[in-house]
CSV table of C-alpha atoms in Angstrom, one decimal:
chain,number,residue,atom,x,y,z
A,166,UNK,CA,-5.7,-6.0,18.6
A,167,UNK,CA,-2.0,-6.8,18.9
A,168,UNK,CA,0.4,-8.1,16.3
A,169,UNK,CA,-0.5,-11.8,16.4
A,170,UNK,CA,-0.6,-15.0,14.4
A,171,UNK,CA,-3.4,-17.5,14.1
A,172,UNK,CA,-2.2,-21.1,13.5
A,173,UNK,CA,-4.6,-23.2,11.5
A,174,UNK,CA,-4.9,-27.0,11.6
A,175,UNK,CA,-3.0,-29.1,9.2
A,176,UNK,CA,-5.0,-29.4,5.9
A,177,UNK,CA,-4.8,-33.1,6.1
A,178,UNK,CA,-6.7,-33.1,9.4
A,179,UNK,CA,-9.7,-31.3,7.8
A,180,UNK,CA,-11.5,-32.7,4.8
A,181,UNK,CA,-13.3,-29.7,3.6
A,182,UNK,CA,-11.6,-26.3,3.5
A,183,UNK,CA,-14.4,-24.6,1.4
A,184,UNK,CA,-16.4,-21.7,2.7
A,185,UNK,CA,-19.4,-24.0,3.3
A,186,UNK,CA,-17.2,-26.6,5.1
A,187,UNK,CA,-15.6,-24.0,7.3
A,188,UNK,CA,-18.9,-22.3,8.2
A,189,UNK,CA,-20.4,-25.6,9.1
A,190,UNK,CA,-17.7,-26.0,11.8
A,191,UNK,CA,-17.4,-22.3,12.7
A,192,UNK,CA,-19.1,-22.4,16.1
A,193,UNK,CA,-15.8,-21.6,17.8
A,194,UNK,CA,-12.4,-20.4,16.9
A,195,UNK,CA,-11.0,-23.8,17.9
A,196,UNK,CA,-12.8,-25.4,15.0
A,197,UNK,CA,-9.8,-24.8,12.8
A,198,UNK,CA,-7.5,-22.5,14.7
A,199,UNK,CA,-5.0,-24.6,16.7
A,200,UNK,CA,-3.7,-21.7,18.8
A,201,UNK,CA,-2.8,-18.0,18.6
A,202,UNK,CA,0.4,-16.3,19.7
A,203,UNK,CA,2.1,-12.9,19.4
A,204,UNK,CA,4.5,-12.5,16.5
A,205,UNK,CA,7.4,-12.1,18.9
A,206,UNK,CA,7.1,-15.7,20.1
A,207,UNK,CA,7.2,-17.3,16.6
A,208,UNK,CA,10.8,-16.7,15.6
A,209,UNK,CA,12.9,-19.9,15.9
A,210,UNK,CA,15.5,-19.9,18.6
A,211,UNK,CA,17.8,-21.6,16.1
A,212,UNK,CA,17.3,-18.9,13.4
A,213,UNK,CA,19.2,-19.5,10.1
A,214,UNK,CA,22.6,-17.8,10.2
A,215,UNK,CA,25.0,-18.5,7.4
A,216,UNK,CA,27.8,-16.4,9.0
A,217,UNK,CA,28.0,-18.9,11.9
A,218,UNK,CA,29.7,-22.0,10.5
A,219,UNK,CA,28.6,-24.5,13.2
A,220,UNK,CA,25.0,-23.1,13.3
A,221,UNK,CA,24.8,-23.3,9.5
A,222,UNK,CA,26.1,-26.9,9.4
A,223,UNK,CA,23.5,-27.9,12.0
A,224,UNK,CA,20.8,-26.1,10.0
A,225,UNK,CA,21.8,-28.0,6.8
A,226,UNK,CA,21.8,-31.3,8.6
A,227,UNK,CA,18.4,-30.8,10.2
A,228,UNK,CA,16.6,-28.8,7.5
A,229,UNK,CA,18.1,-29.6,4.1
A,230,UNK,CA,19.7,-33.0,4.0
A,231,UNK,CA,16.5,-35.0,5.0
A,232,UNK,CA,14.5,-33.1,2.4
A,233,UNK,CA,16.9,-34.2,-0.4
A,234,UNK,CA,15.6,-37.7,0.1
A,235,UNK,CA,12.0,-36.8,0.9
A,236,UNK,CA,10.7,-34.4,-1.7
A,237,UNK,CA,10.2,-35.7,-5.3
A,238,UNK,CA,11.4,-32.6,-7.0
A,239,UNK,CA,14.7,-32.6,-5.1
A,240,UNK,CA,15.1,-36.3,-5.6
A,241,UNK,CA,14.6,-35.8,-9.4
A,242,UNK,CA,17.0,-32.8,-9.5
A,243,UNK,CA,19.7,-35.0,-7.9
A,244,UNK,CA,18.9,-37.7,-10.5
A,245,UNK,CA,19.4,-35.2,-13.4
A,246,UNK,CA,22.6,-33.8,-11.8
A,247,UNK,CA,24.0,-37.4,-11.4
A,248,UNK,CA,23.4,-38.1,-15.1
A,249,UNK,CA,24.9,-34.8,-16.2
A,250,UNK,CA,27.9,-35.5,-14.0
A,251,UNK,CA,28.3,-38.9,-15.5
A,252,UNK,CA,28.5,-37.6,-19.0
A,253,UNK,CA,30.0,-34.2,-18.0
A,254,UNK,CA,33.1,-34.3,-20.3
A,255,UNK,CA,31.2,-35.0,-23.6
A,256,UNK,CA,28.3,-32.8,-22.5
A,257,UNK,CA,30.5,-29.8,-21.6
A,258,UNK,CA,32.5,-30.2,-24.9
A,259,UNK,CA,29.4,-30.2,-27.0
A,260,UNK,CA,27.8,-27.3,-25.1
A,261,UNK,CA,31.0,-25.3,-25.7
A,262,UNK,CA,31.0,-26.2,-29.4
A,263,UNK,CA,27.4,-25.0,-29.8
A,264,UNK,CA,28.3,-21.7,-28.0
A,265,UNK,CA,31.3,-21.2,-30.2
A,266,UNK,CA,29.2,-21.8,-33.4
A,267,UNK,CA,26.6,-19.3,-32.1
A,268,UNK,CA,29.2,-16.6,-31.5
A,269,UNK,CA,30.8,-17.2,-35.0
A,270,UNK,CA,27.3,-16.8,-36.6
A,271,UNK,CA,26.7,-13.6,-34.7
A,272,UNK,CA,30.0,-12.1,-36.0
A,273,UNK,CA,29.0,-12.8,-39.6
A,274,UNK,CA,28.5,-9.7,-41.8
A,275,UNK,CA,24.8,-8.8,-42.1
A,276,UNK,CA,23.8,-11.2,-39.3
A,277,UNK,CA,21.8,-8.6,-37.3
A,278,UNK,CA,19.8,-7.6,-40.3
A,279,UNK,CA,19.2,-11.3,-41.1
A,280,UNK,CA,18.0,-11.9,-37.6
A,281,UNK,CA,15.5,-9.1,-37.9
A,282,UNK,CA,14.1,-10.6,-41.1
A,283,UNK,CA,13.9,-14.0,-39.5
A,284,UNK,CA,11.9,-12.5,-36.6
A,285,UNK,CA,9.6,-10.9,-39.2
A,286,UNK,CA,9.1,-14.3,-40.8
A,287,UNK,CA,8.3,-15.9,-37.4
A,288,UNK,CA,5.7,-13.2,-36.6
A,289,UNK,CA,4.1,-13.6,-39.9
A,290,UNK,CA,3.9,-17.4,-39.6
A,291,UNK,CA,2.4,-17.1,-36.1
A,292,UNK,CA,-0.3,-14.7,-37.4
A,293,UNK,CA,-1.2,-17.1,-40.3
A,294,UNK,CA,-1.5,-20.0,-37.9
A,295,UNK,CA,-3.8,-18.0,-35.5
A,296,UNK,CA,-5.9,-16.8,-38.4
A,297,UNK,CA,-6.3,-20.3,-39.8
A,298,UNK,CA,-7.4,-21.5,-36.4
A,299,UNK,CA,-10.0,-18.7,-36.2
A,300,UNK,CA,-11.2,-19.5,-39.7
A,301,UNK,CA,-11.8,-23.1,-38.8
A,302,UNK,CA,-13.9,-22.0,-35.8
A,303,UNK,CA,-15.8,-19.5,-38.0
A,304,UNK,CA,-17.0,-22.0,-40.6
A,305,UNK,CA,-20.6,-21.6,-41.4
A,306,UNK,CA,-20.7,-18.0,-40.1
A,307,UNK,CA,-20.8,-14.6,-41.7
A,308,UNK,CA,-17.2,-13.9,-40.6
A,309,UNK,CA,-15.7,-16.9,-42.4
A,310,UNK,CA,-15.1,-15.2,-45.8
A,311,UNK,CA,-13.6,-12.1,-44.2
A,312,UNK,CA,-11.2,-14.2,-42.1
A,313,UNK,CA,-10.2,-16.2,-45.2
A,314,UNK,CA,-9.4,-13.0,-47.1
A,315,UNK,CA,-7.2,-11.9,-44.2
A,316,UNK,CA,-5.5,-15.3,-44.2
A,317,UNK,CA,-4.6,-15.0,-47.9
A,318,UNK,CA,-3.2,-11.6,-47.4
A,319,UNK,CA,-1.1,-12.7,-44.4
A,320,UNK,CA,0.1,-15.8,-46.3
A,321,UNK,CA,1.3,-13.5,-49.1
A,322,UNK,CA,3.2,-11.3,-46.5
A,323,UNK,CA,4.7,-14.5,-45.1
A,324,UNK,CA,6.0,-15.6,-48.6
A,325,UNK,CA,7.5,-12.2,-49.2
A,326,UNK,CA,9.2,-12.2,-45.8
A,327,UNK,CA,10.6,-15.7,-46.5
A,328,UNK,CA,11.9,-14.6,-49.9
A,329,UNK,CA,13.5,-11.4,-48.4
A,330,UNK,CA,15.2,-13.5,-45.7
A,331,UNK,CA,16.5,-16.1,-48.2
A,332,UNK,CA,18.0,-13.3,-50.4
A,333,UNK,CA,19.8,-11.8,-47.4
A,334,UNK,CA,21.3,-15.1,-46.4
A,335,UNK,CA,24.9,-15.3,-47.8
A,336,UNK,CA,26.7,-18.6,-48.6
A,337,UNK,CA,28.9,-18.0,-45.5
A,338,UNK,CA,25.8,-17.5,-43.3
A,339,UNK,CA,24.3,-20.7,-44.7
A,340,UNK,CA,27.5,-22.6,-43.9
A,341,UNK,CA,27.7,-21.2,-40.4
A,342,UNK,CA,24.0,-22.1,-39.8
A,343,UNK,CA,24.6,-25.7,-41.0
A,344,UNK,CA,27.6,-26.0,-38.7
A,345,UNK,CA,25.5,-24.7,-35.7
A,346,UNK,CA,22.6,-27.1,-36.6
A,347,UNK,CA,25.0,-30.1,-36.7
A,348,UNK,CA,26.5,-29.2,-33.3
A,349,UNK,CA,23.0,-28.8,-31.8
A,350,UNK,CA,21.9,-32.1,-33.3
A,351,UNK,CA,25.0,-33.9,-31.8
A,352,UNK,CA,24.2,-32.3,-28.4
A,353,UNK,CA,20.6,-33.3,-28.6
A,354,UNK,CA,21.6,-36.9,-29.5
A,355,UNK,CA,23.8,-37.2,-26.5
A,356,UNK,CA,21.1,-35.8,-24.2
A,357,UNK,CA,18.5,-38.2,-25.5
A,358,UNK,CA,20.7,-41.4,-25.6
A,359,UNK,CA,22.1,-40.8,-22.1
A,360,UNK,CA,18.6,-40.5,-20.6
A,361,UNK,CA,19.1,-36.9,-19.6
A,362,UNK,CA,16.3,-35.6,-21.8
A,363,UNK,CA,13.8,-38.1,-20.2
A,364,UNK,CA,14.8,-37.2,-16.7
A,365,UNK,CA,14.7,-33.5,-17.4
A,366,UNK,CA,11.1,-33.9,-18.7
A,367,UNK,CA,10.2,-35.7,-15.5
A,368,UNK,CA,11.7,-32.9,-13.5
A,369,UNK,CA,9.8,-30.3,-15.5
A,370,UNK,CA,6.5,-32.1,-14.9
A,371,UNK,CA,7.2,-32.4,-11.2
A,372,UNK,CA,8.0,-28.6,-10.9
A,373,UNK,CA,4.8,-27.7,-12.8
A,374,UNK,CA,2.8,-29.9,-10.4
A,375,UNK,CA,4.5,-28.3,-7.5
A,376,UNK,CA,3.7,-24.8,-8.8
A,377,UNK,CA,0.1,-25.6,-9.5
A,378,UNK,CA,-0.3,-27.1,-6.0
A,379,UNK,CA,1.4,-24.0,-4.4
A,380,UNK,CA,-1.0,-21.7,-6.2
A,381,UNK,CA,-4.0,-23.8,-4.9
A,382,UNK,CA,-2.6,-23.8,-1.4
A,383,UNK,CA,-2.3,-20.0,-1.5
A,384,UNK,CA,-6.0,-19.6,-2.6
A,385,UNK,CA,-7.2,-22.0,0.0
A,386,UNK,CA,-5.2,-20.1,2.6
A,387,UNK,CA,-7.0,-16.9,1.8
A,388,UNK,CA,-10.4,-18.7,2.1
A,389,UNK,CA,-9.4,-20.2,5.4
A,390,UNK,CA,-8.1,-16.8,6.5
A,391,UNK,CA,-11.5,-15.1,6.0
A,392,UNK,CA,-13.2,-17.6,8.3
A,393,UNK,CA,-10.4,-17.7,10.8
A,394,UNK,CA,-10.2,-14.0,11.0
A,395,UNK,CA,-14.0,-13.5,11.4
A,396,UNK,CA,-14.2,-16.0,14.2
A,397,UNK,CA,-11.2,-14.7,16.0
A,398,UNK,CA,-12.2,-11.0,15.8
A,399,UNK,CA,-15.7,-11.9,17.0
A,400,UNK,CA,-14.3,-13.8,19.9
A,401,UNK,CA,-11.7,-11.1,20.8
A,402,UNK,CA,-13.9,-8.0,20.2
A,403,UNK,CA,-16.9,-9.3,22.1
A,404,UNK,CA,-14.6,-9.1,25.2
A,405,UNK,CA,-12.9,-5.8,24.3
A,406,UNK,CA,-13.8,-3.7,21.2
A,407,UNK,CA,-10.8,-2.5,19.2
A,408,UNK,CA,-9.5,1.0,19.7
A,409,UNK,CA,-10.8,1.9,16.2
A,410,UNK,CA,-14.4,1.4,17.3
A,411,UNK,CA,-15.5,4.5,19.1
A,412,UNK,CA,-17.3,4.5,22.4
A,413,UNK,CA,-21.0,3.8,22.1
A,414,UNK,CA,-20.6,1.8,18.8
A,415,UNK,CA,-21.8,-1.5,20.1
A,416,UNK,CA,-21.0,-4.3,17.7
A,417,UNK,CA,-23.5,-7.0,16.7
A,418,UNK,CA,-22.0,-10.0,15.0
A,419,UNK,CA,-22.9,-11.7,11.8
A,420,UNK,CA,-21.1,-14.0,9.3
A,421,UNK,CA,-18.8,-13.1,6.5
A,422,UNK,CA,-18.6,-10.8,4.6
A,423,UNK,CA,-20.9,-8.6,6.8
A,424,UNK,CA,-19.2,-9.5,10.0
A,425,UNK,CA,-21.0,-7.1,12.3
A,426,UNK,CA,-23.0,-4.0,12.7
A,427,UNK,CA,-22.8,-1.0,15.0
A,428,UNK,CA,-25.8,0.7,16.7
A,429,UNK,CA,-25.3,3.6,14.3
A,430,UNK,CA,-25.8,1.3,11.3
A,431,UNK,CA,-22.2,1.0,10.1
A,432,UNK,CA,-21.2,-2.5,9.3
A,433,UNK,CA,-18.0,-4.5,9.8
A,434,UNK,CA,-16.9,-6.1,6.5
A,435,UNK,CA,-13.9,-8.2,5.5
A,436,UNK,CA,-12.5,-7.2,2.1
A,437,UNK,CA,-10.2,-9.5,0.1
A,438,UNK,CA,-7.1,-8.7,-2.0
A,439,UNK,CA,-7.2,-5.0,-1.5
A,440,UNK,CA,-4.8,-2.9,-3.6
A,441,UNK,CA,-6.3,0.6,-3.4
A,442,UNK,CA,-4.4,1.3,-6.6
A,443,UNK,CA,-1.1,1.1,-4.7
A,444,UNK,CA,2.1,0.4,-6.6
A,445,UNK,CA,3.8,-2.1,-4.3
A,446,UNK,CA,1.2,-3.8,-2.1
A,447,UNK,CA,-1.8,-6.0,-2.0
A,448,UNK,CA,-3.4,-6.7,1.4
A,449,UNK,CA,-4.9,-10.2,1.7
A,450,UNK,CA,-7.7,-9.2,4.0
A,451,UNK,CA,-8.8,-5.8,5.3
A,452,UNK,CA,-11.4,-5.5,8.1
A,453,UNK,CA,-13.3,-2.3,7.7
A,454,UNK,CA,-16.2,-0.3,9.2
A,455,UNK,CA,-18.4,0.7,6.3
A,456,UNK,CA,-21.9,2.1,5.7
A,457,UNK,CA,-24.1,1.7,2.6
A,458,UNK,CA,-24.6,4.7,0.4
A,459,UNK,CA,-26.9,4.8,-2.6
A,460,UNK,CA,-25.9,8.3,-3.4
A,461,UNK,CA,-22.2,7.3,-3.6
A,462,UNK,CA,-23.2,4.4,-5.9
A,463,UNK,CA,-24.8,6.8,-8.3
A,464,UNK,CA,-21.9,9.3,-8.1
A,465,UNK,CA,-19.1,6.9,-8.6
A,466,UNK,CA,-20.6,4.2,-10.8
A,467,UNK,CA,-22.7,6.4,-13.1
A,468,UNK,CA,-22.1,10.1,-13.0
A,469,UNK,CA,-18.3,10.0,-12.5
A,470,UNK,CA,-17.7,6.6,-14.1
A,471,UNK,CA,-15.1,8.1,-16.6
A,472,UNK,CA,-13.1,9.6,-13.8
A,473,UNK,CA,-12.7,6.1,-12.2
A,474,UNK,CA,-12.5,4.2,-15.5
A,475,UNK,CA,-9.4,2.3,-14.5
A,476,UNK,CA,-11.3,0.9,-11.5
A,477,UNK,CA,-14.2,-0.1,-13.7
A,478,UNK,CA,-12.1,-1.7,-16.4
A,479,UNK,CA,-13.5,-5.1,-17.7
A,480,UNK,CA,-16.8,-4.5,-15.8
A,481,UNK,CA,-19.8,-4.2,-18.1
A,482,UNK,CA,-22.5,-3.8,-15.4
A,483,UNK,CA,-22.7,-1.5,-12.4
A,484,UNK,CA,-22.2,-3.0,-8.9
A,485,UNK,CA,-25.4,-3.9,-7.0
A,486,UNK,CA,-24.5,-2.0,-3.8
A,487,UNK,CA,-22.0,0.5,-2.7
A,488,UNK,CA,-20.4,1.1,0.7
A,489,UNK,CA,-18.3,4.0,2.0
A,490,UNK,CA,-15.4,2.8,4.1
A,491,UNK,CA,-15.3,4.9,7.4
A,492,UNK,CA,-12.3,3.2,9.1
A,493,UNK,CA,-9.9,0.3,8.7
A,494,UNK,CA,-10.0,-1.9,11.8
A,495,UNK,CA,-7.4,-4.6,11.0
A,496,UNK,CA,-5.1,-5.8,8.3
A,497,UNK,CA,-4.7,-9.6,7.8
A,498,UNK,CA,-2.0,-11.5,5.8
A,499,UNK,CA,-2.5,-15.2,5.0
A,500,UNK,CA,0.7,-17.2,4.6
A,501,UNK,CA,0.7,-21.0,3.9
A,502,UNK,CA,4.3,-21.0,5.0
A,503,UNK,CA,5.0,-19.2,8.3
A,504,UNK,CA,8.6,-18.5,7.2
A,505,UNK,CA,7.2,-16.0,4.7
A,506,UNK,CA,6.0,-13.7,7.5
A,507,UNK,CA,9.5,-12.2,7.7
A,508,UNK,CA,9.3,-11.2,4.1
A,509,UNK,CA,5.9,-9.6,4.6
A,510,UNK,CA,6.9,-7.4,7.6
A,511,UNK,CA,8.7,-4.6,5.6
A,512,UNK,CA,6.1,-4.7,2.8
A,513,UNK,CA,3.2,-4.3,5.2
A,514,UNK,CA,5.0,-1.7,7.3
A,515,UNK,CA,5.8,0.4,4.2
A,516,UNK,CA,2.2,0.1,3.0
A,517,UNK,CA,1.0,1.5,6.4
A,518,UNK,CA,3.6,4.2,6.3
A,519,UNK,CA,2.2,5.2,2.9
A,520,UNK,CA,-1.4,5.0,3.9
A,521,UNK,CA,-0.7,7.0,7.1
A,522,UNK,CA,0.8,9.7,4.9
A,523,UNK,CA,4.1,9.7,6.8
A,524,UNK,CA,7.0,12.0,5.7
A,525,UNK,CA,10.7,11.9,6.4
A,526,UNK,CA,11.9,14.3,9.1
A,527,UNK,CA,13.3,17.5,7.7
A,528,UNK,CA,17.0,18.0,7.6
A,529,UNK,CA,18.5,19.7,10.6
A,530,UNK,CA,15.9,18.4,13.1
A,531,UNK,CA,18.3,15.7,14.3
A,532,UNK,CA,15.5,13.1,14.1
A,533,UNK,CA,16.0,9.8,12.5
A,534,UNK,CA,13.4,8.4,10.1
A,535,UNK,CA,11.2,5.7,11.5
A,536,UNK,CA,11.8,2.0,10.4
A,537,UNK,CA,10.4,1.0,7.0
A,538,UNK,CA,9.5,4.6,6.0
A,539,UNK,CA,8.1,4.5,2.4
A,540,UNK,CA,9.8,6.3,-0.4
A,541,UNK,CA,7.3,8.5,-2.3
A,542,UNK,CA,8.9,7.9,-5.7
A,543,UNK,CA,8.4,4.1,-5.4
A,544,UNK,CA,4.6,4.6,-4.7
A,545,UNK,CA,3.7,6.7,-7.7
A,546,UNK,CA,0.7,5.4,-9.6
A,547,UNK,CA,-2.0,6.8,-11.8
A,548,UNK,CA,-4.1,7.5,-8.7
A,549,UNK,CA,-1.1,8.8,-6.6
A,550,UNK,CA,1.0,10.7,-9.2
A,551,UNK,CA,3.2,12.3,-6.4
A,552,UNK,CA,3.5,9.1,-4.4
A,553,UNK,CA,1.3,10.6,-1.7
A,554,UNK,CA,-1.9,8.9,-0.4
A,555,UNK,CA,-4.6,11.3,-1.4
A,556,UNK,CA,-7.8,10.9,-3.3
A,557,UNK,CA,-10.4,8.2,-3.7
A,558,UNK,CA,-9.8,4.5,-4.3
A,559,UNK,CA,-12.5,2.0,-5.4
A,560,UNK,CA,-12.5,-1.7,-4.4
A,561,UNK,CA,-14.8,-4.4,-5.8
A,562,UNK,CA,-15.7,-7.4,-3.8
A,563,UNK,CA,-17.2,-10.3,-5.9
A,564,UNK,CA,-19.5,-12.6,-4.0
A,565,UNK,CA,-22.0,-15.3,-4.9
A,566,UNK,CA,-25.7,-14.4,-5.3
A,567,UNK,CA,-26.9,-16.9,-2.8
A,568,UNK,CA,-25.0,-18.6,0.1
A,569,UNK,CA,-27.7,-20.5,2.1
A,570,UNK,CA,-25.0,-22.5,4.0
A,571,UNK,CA,-23.8,-19.2,5.4
A,572,UNK,CA,-27.3,-18.0,6.4
A,573,UNK,CA,-27.6,-15.6,3.6
A,574,UNK,CA,-30.6,-16.1,1.3
A,575,UNK,CA,-30.1,-13.0,-0.9
A,576,UNK,CA,-26.6,-11.7,-1.6
A,577,UNK,CA,-25.6,-9.1,-4.2
A,578,UNK,CA,-23.3,-10.4,-7.0
A,579,UNK,CA,-20.8,-7.6,-6.6
A,580,UNK,CA,-20.2,-4.9,-4.0
A,581,UNK,CA,-18.3,-1.7,-4.5
A,582,UNK,CA,-16.4,0.0,-1.7
A,583,UNK,CA,-15.3,3.6,-1.9
A,584,UNK,CA,-12.2,4.4,0.2
A,585,UNK,CA,-11.6,8.1,0.6
A,586,UNK,CA,-8.2,9.1,2.0
A,587,UNK,CA,-8.7,10.8,5.4
A,588,UNK,CA,-6.9,11.1,8.8
A,589,UNK,CA,-9.6,8.9,10.4
A,590,UNK,CA,-9.3,6.0,8.0
A,591,UNK,CA,-6.2,4.4,9.7
A,592,UNK,CA,-6.3,6.2,13.0
A,593,UNK,CA,-6.0,2.9,15.0
A,594,UNK,CA,-2.6,2.1,13.4
A,595,UNK,CA,0.3,3.8,15.3
A,596,UNK,CA,4.0,3.3,15.6
A,597,UNK,CA,4.8,1.8,19.0
A,598,UNK,CA,7.4,3.3,21.4
A,599,UNK,CA,10.5,1.2,21.6
A,600,UNK,CA,10.2,-0.9,18.4
A,601,UNK,CA,9.1,2.1,16.3
A,602,UNK,CA,7.0,-0.2,14.1
A,603,UNK,CA,3.3,-0.6,13.5
A,604,UNK,CA,1.9,-3.5,15.7
A,605,UNK,CA,-1.7,-3.0,16.6
A,606,UNK,CA,-4.3,-4.2,14.1
A,607,UNK,CA,-2.0,-6.6,12.3
A,608,UNK,CA,-2.9,-10.3,12.1
A,609,UNK,CA,-1.3,-13.3,10.3
A,610,UNK,CA,-3.0,-16.5,9.5
A,611,UNK,CA,-0.5,-19.3,9.0
A,612,UNK,CA,0.4,-22.9,9.8
A,613,UNK,CA,1.7,-23.8,13.2
A,614,UNK,CA,5.5,-23.8,12.9
A,615,UNK,CA,8.3,-21.5,14.0
A,616,UNK,CA,9.5,-18.7,11.7
A,617,UNK,CA,12.8,-19.4,10.1
A,618,UNK,CA,14.3,-18.7,6.6
A,619,UNK,CA,11.8,-17.4,4.1
A,620,UNK,CA,10.8,-20.1,1.5
A,621,UNK,CA,12.4,-18.2,-1.5
A,622,UNK,CA,15.9,-18.4,0.1
A,623,UNK,CA,15.4,-21.9,1.5
A,624,UNK,CA,14.3,-23.1,-2.0
A,625,UNK,CA,17.5,-21.8,-3.6
A,626,UNK,CA,19.7,-23.6,-1.0
A,627,UNK,CA,17.8,-26.8,-1.4
A,628,UNK,CA,18.1,-26.6,-5.2
A,629,UNK,CA,21.8,-25.9,-5.0
A,630,UNK,CA,22.3,-28.9,-2.7
A,631,UNK,CA,20.2,-31.2,-4.9
A,632,UNK,CA,22.2,-30.2,-8.0
A,633,UNK,CA,25.6,-30.7,-6.3
A,634,UNK,CA,26.3,-34.4,-6.5
A,635,UNK,CA,29.1,-34.0,-3.9
A,636,UNK,CA,27.0,-32.2,-1.3
A,637,UNK,CA,27.3,-33.7,2.1
A,638,UNK,CA,25.9,-31.9,5.1
A,639,UNK,CA,28.3,-33.8,7.5
A,640,UNK,CA,31.4,-32.8,5.6
A,641,UNK,CA,33.1,-29.5,6.7
A,642,UNK,CA,34.5,-28.8,3.2
A,643,UNK,CA,31.1,-29.3,1.5
A,644,UNK,CA,29.4,-27.1,4.1
A,645,UNK,CA,31.9,-24.4,3.7
A,646,UNK,CA,31.5,-24.4,0.0
A,647,UNK,CA,27.7,-24.0,0.4
A,648,UNK,CA,28.2,-21.2,3.0
A,649,UNK,CA,30.5,-19.3,0.6
A,650,UNK,CA,28.0,-19.7,-2.2
A,651,UNK,CA,25.2,-18.3,0.1
A,652,UNK,CA,27.3,-15.3,1.0
A,653,UNK,CA,28.3,-14.6,-2.6
A,654,UNK,CA,24.8,-14.9,-4.1
A,655,UNK,CA,22.5,-13.9,-1.2
A,656,UNK,CA,24.7,-12.4,1.5
A,657,UNK,CA,23.1,-9.0,1.8
A,658,UNK,CA,19.6,-10.3,1.6
A,659,UNK,CA,20.3,-13.0,4.2
A,660,UNK,CA,21.7,-10.4,6.6
A,661,UNK,CA,18.5,-8.3,6.1
A,662,UNK,CA,16.4,-11.3,6.9
A,663,UNK,CA,18.4,-11.7,10.2
A,664,UNK,CA,17.6,-8.1,11.0
A,665,UNK,CA,13.9,-8.7,10.3
A,666,UNK,CA,13.9,-11.7,12.7
A,667,UNK,CA,15.3,-9.4,15.4
A,668,UNK,CA,12.5,-6.9,14.7
A,669,UNK,CA,9.9,-9.7,14.8
A,670,UNK,CA,11.2,-10.7,18.2
A,671,UNK,CA,10.7,-7.2,19.4
A,672,UNK,CA,7.0,-7.1,18.5
A,673,UNK,CA,5.6,-7.2,22.0
A,674,UNK,CA,2.1,-8.1,23.0
A,675,UNK,CA,0.4,-4.7,23.0
A,676,UNK,CA,-3.0,-4.6,24.9
């Protein structure tokens, strides 16, 4: 399985992206996968390059300027920026006055001690409010009187803290606080009367809605990724089994999560959100060859439960069934934005370097370290105290009890997967000659669009353009100003993204 991407259909073209909806149409890969392609073919020919003035100007005109009029958040940001620019002189003067008053208050004798006392008052007030809310809920129960006693005690502590703070507040501090309050009130009055407050509130609501929607898209992408991956692997591996499946292990195919079964009884499963207690990585989907083990369930979940307590945290009951992972067949990342594949390349490569147990060449050998070699110090966790992949990780896969729409009448509520570090576990993942990176067994599920600038960088540039009332993508001076800002704030990161794009182009189609 080569490094490839699966492009799903636009969500607007499919009404139901649930498991049931996908499985109902899952007769062929084409039910929701538009096309597939090697990663090397995805990188845009007109890749973002802020160091090339003409290319950067063309990118702004094609990819940023139209969005300033299209997306509600950017339109609202421009509206707020225009209002703030309209009242800029008075606004800046009052903001400077507030800042000066705050600095004067901080320089007052005893201010730090007073600030600590006020923090103590705030904590006590918060505790009283929470306890009063709990007391209201506990009315009519045995706990009510006990909570009321605690409330009275905390109220006494609050009064004492308030008295202590009042005694520590000198007349000079009181005068400085009054001056600061007056300056803040004047600033708030201007913000409200000018309409800035109202427009800022609209912007905040739009951003919240945008964030909620982005989170929902990410979760839907993972659900789509499972079905797309299963159907794709079945289609590909029926023709040619992966190198990680040994000769004689004929695969029989099923639906998720038990994707297939070998003649020896091992099953192909798709695991979701796998961390394996790693410090810097979570793998969206991991396709594994596993076999059920009742003895291992008894060993890990019962006899040695304390040893793996961090794995079992917040789990009151034991899992219904346990599997031992024999080999990892493929790693899958689900990206709602294809541009974010570039960001994911180094993360996934370093995760594989860690899981393969790679080490830097010894000094004096004259050998250069491979690309994206992990640093042991950055991968230390409670399970890997030396930053070396050794030991046993436990993964839990929560699934519904019954999924009749998926052809499964009885389905355990939770499965446990035990992953023991071994040389065979990731034997199918090797660095390729030439590129020096891992390619085989990597799969991306994303939308059908070329890879360009990752969304985190693109968002910063869009926000900057929206907040600059003088921004004009057709004006050389405005473009140069934006280009300078990009270099000053994100220059090194943007250059590393350009290098990642070159690496992505080198990912050839490996048979």
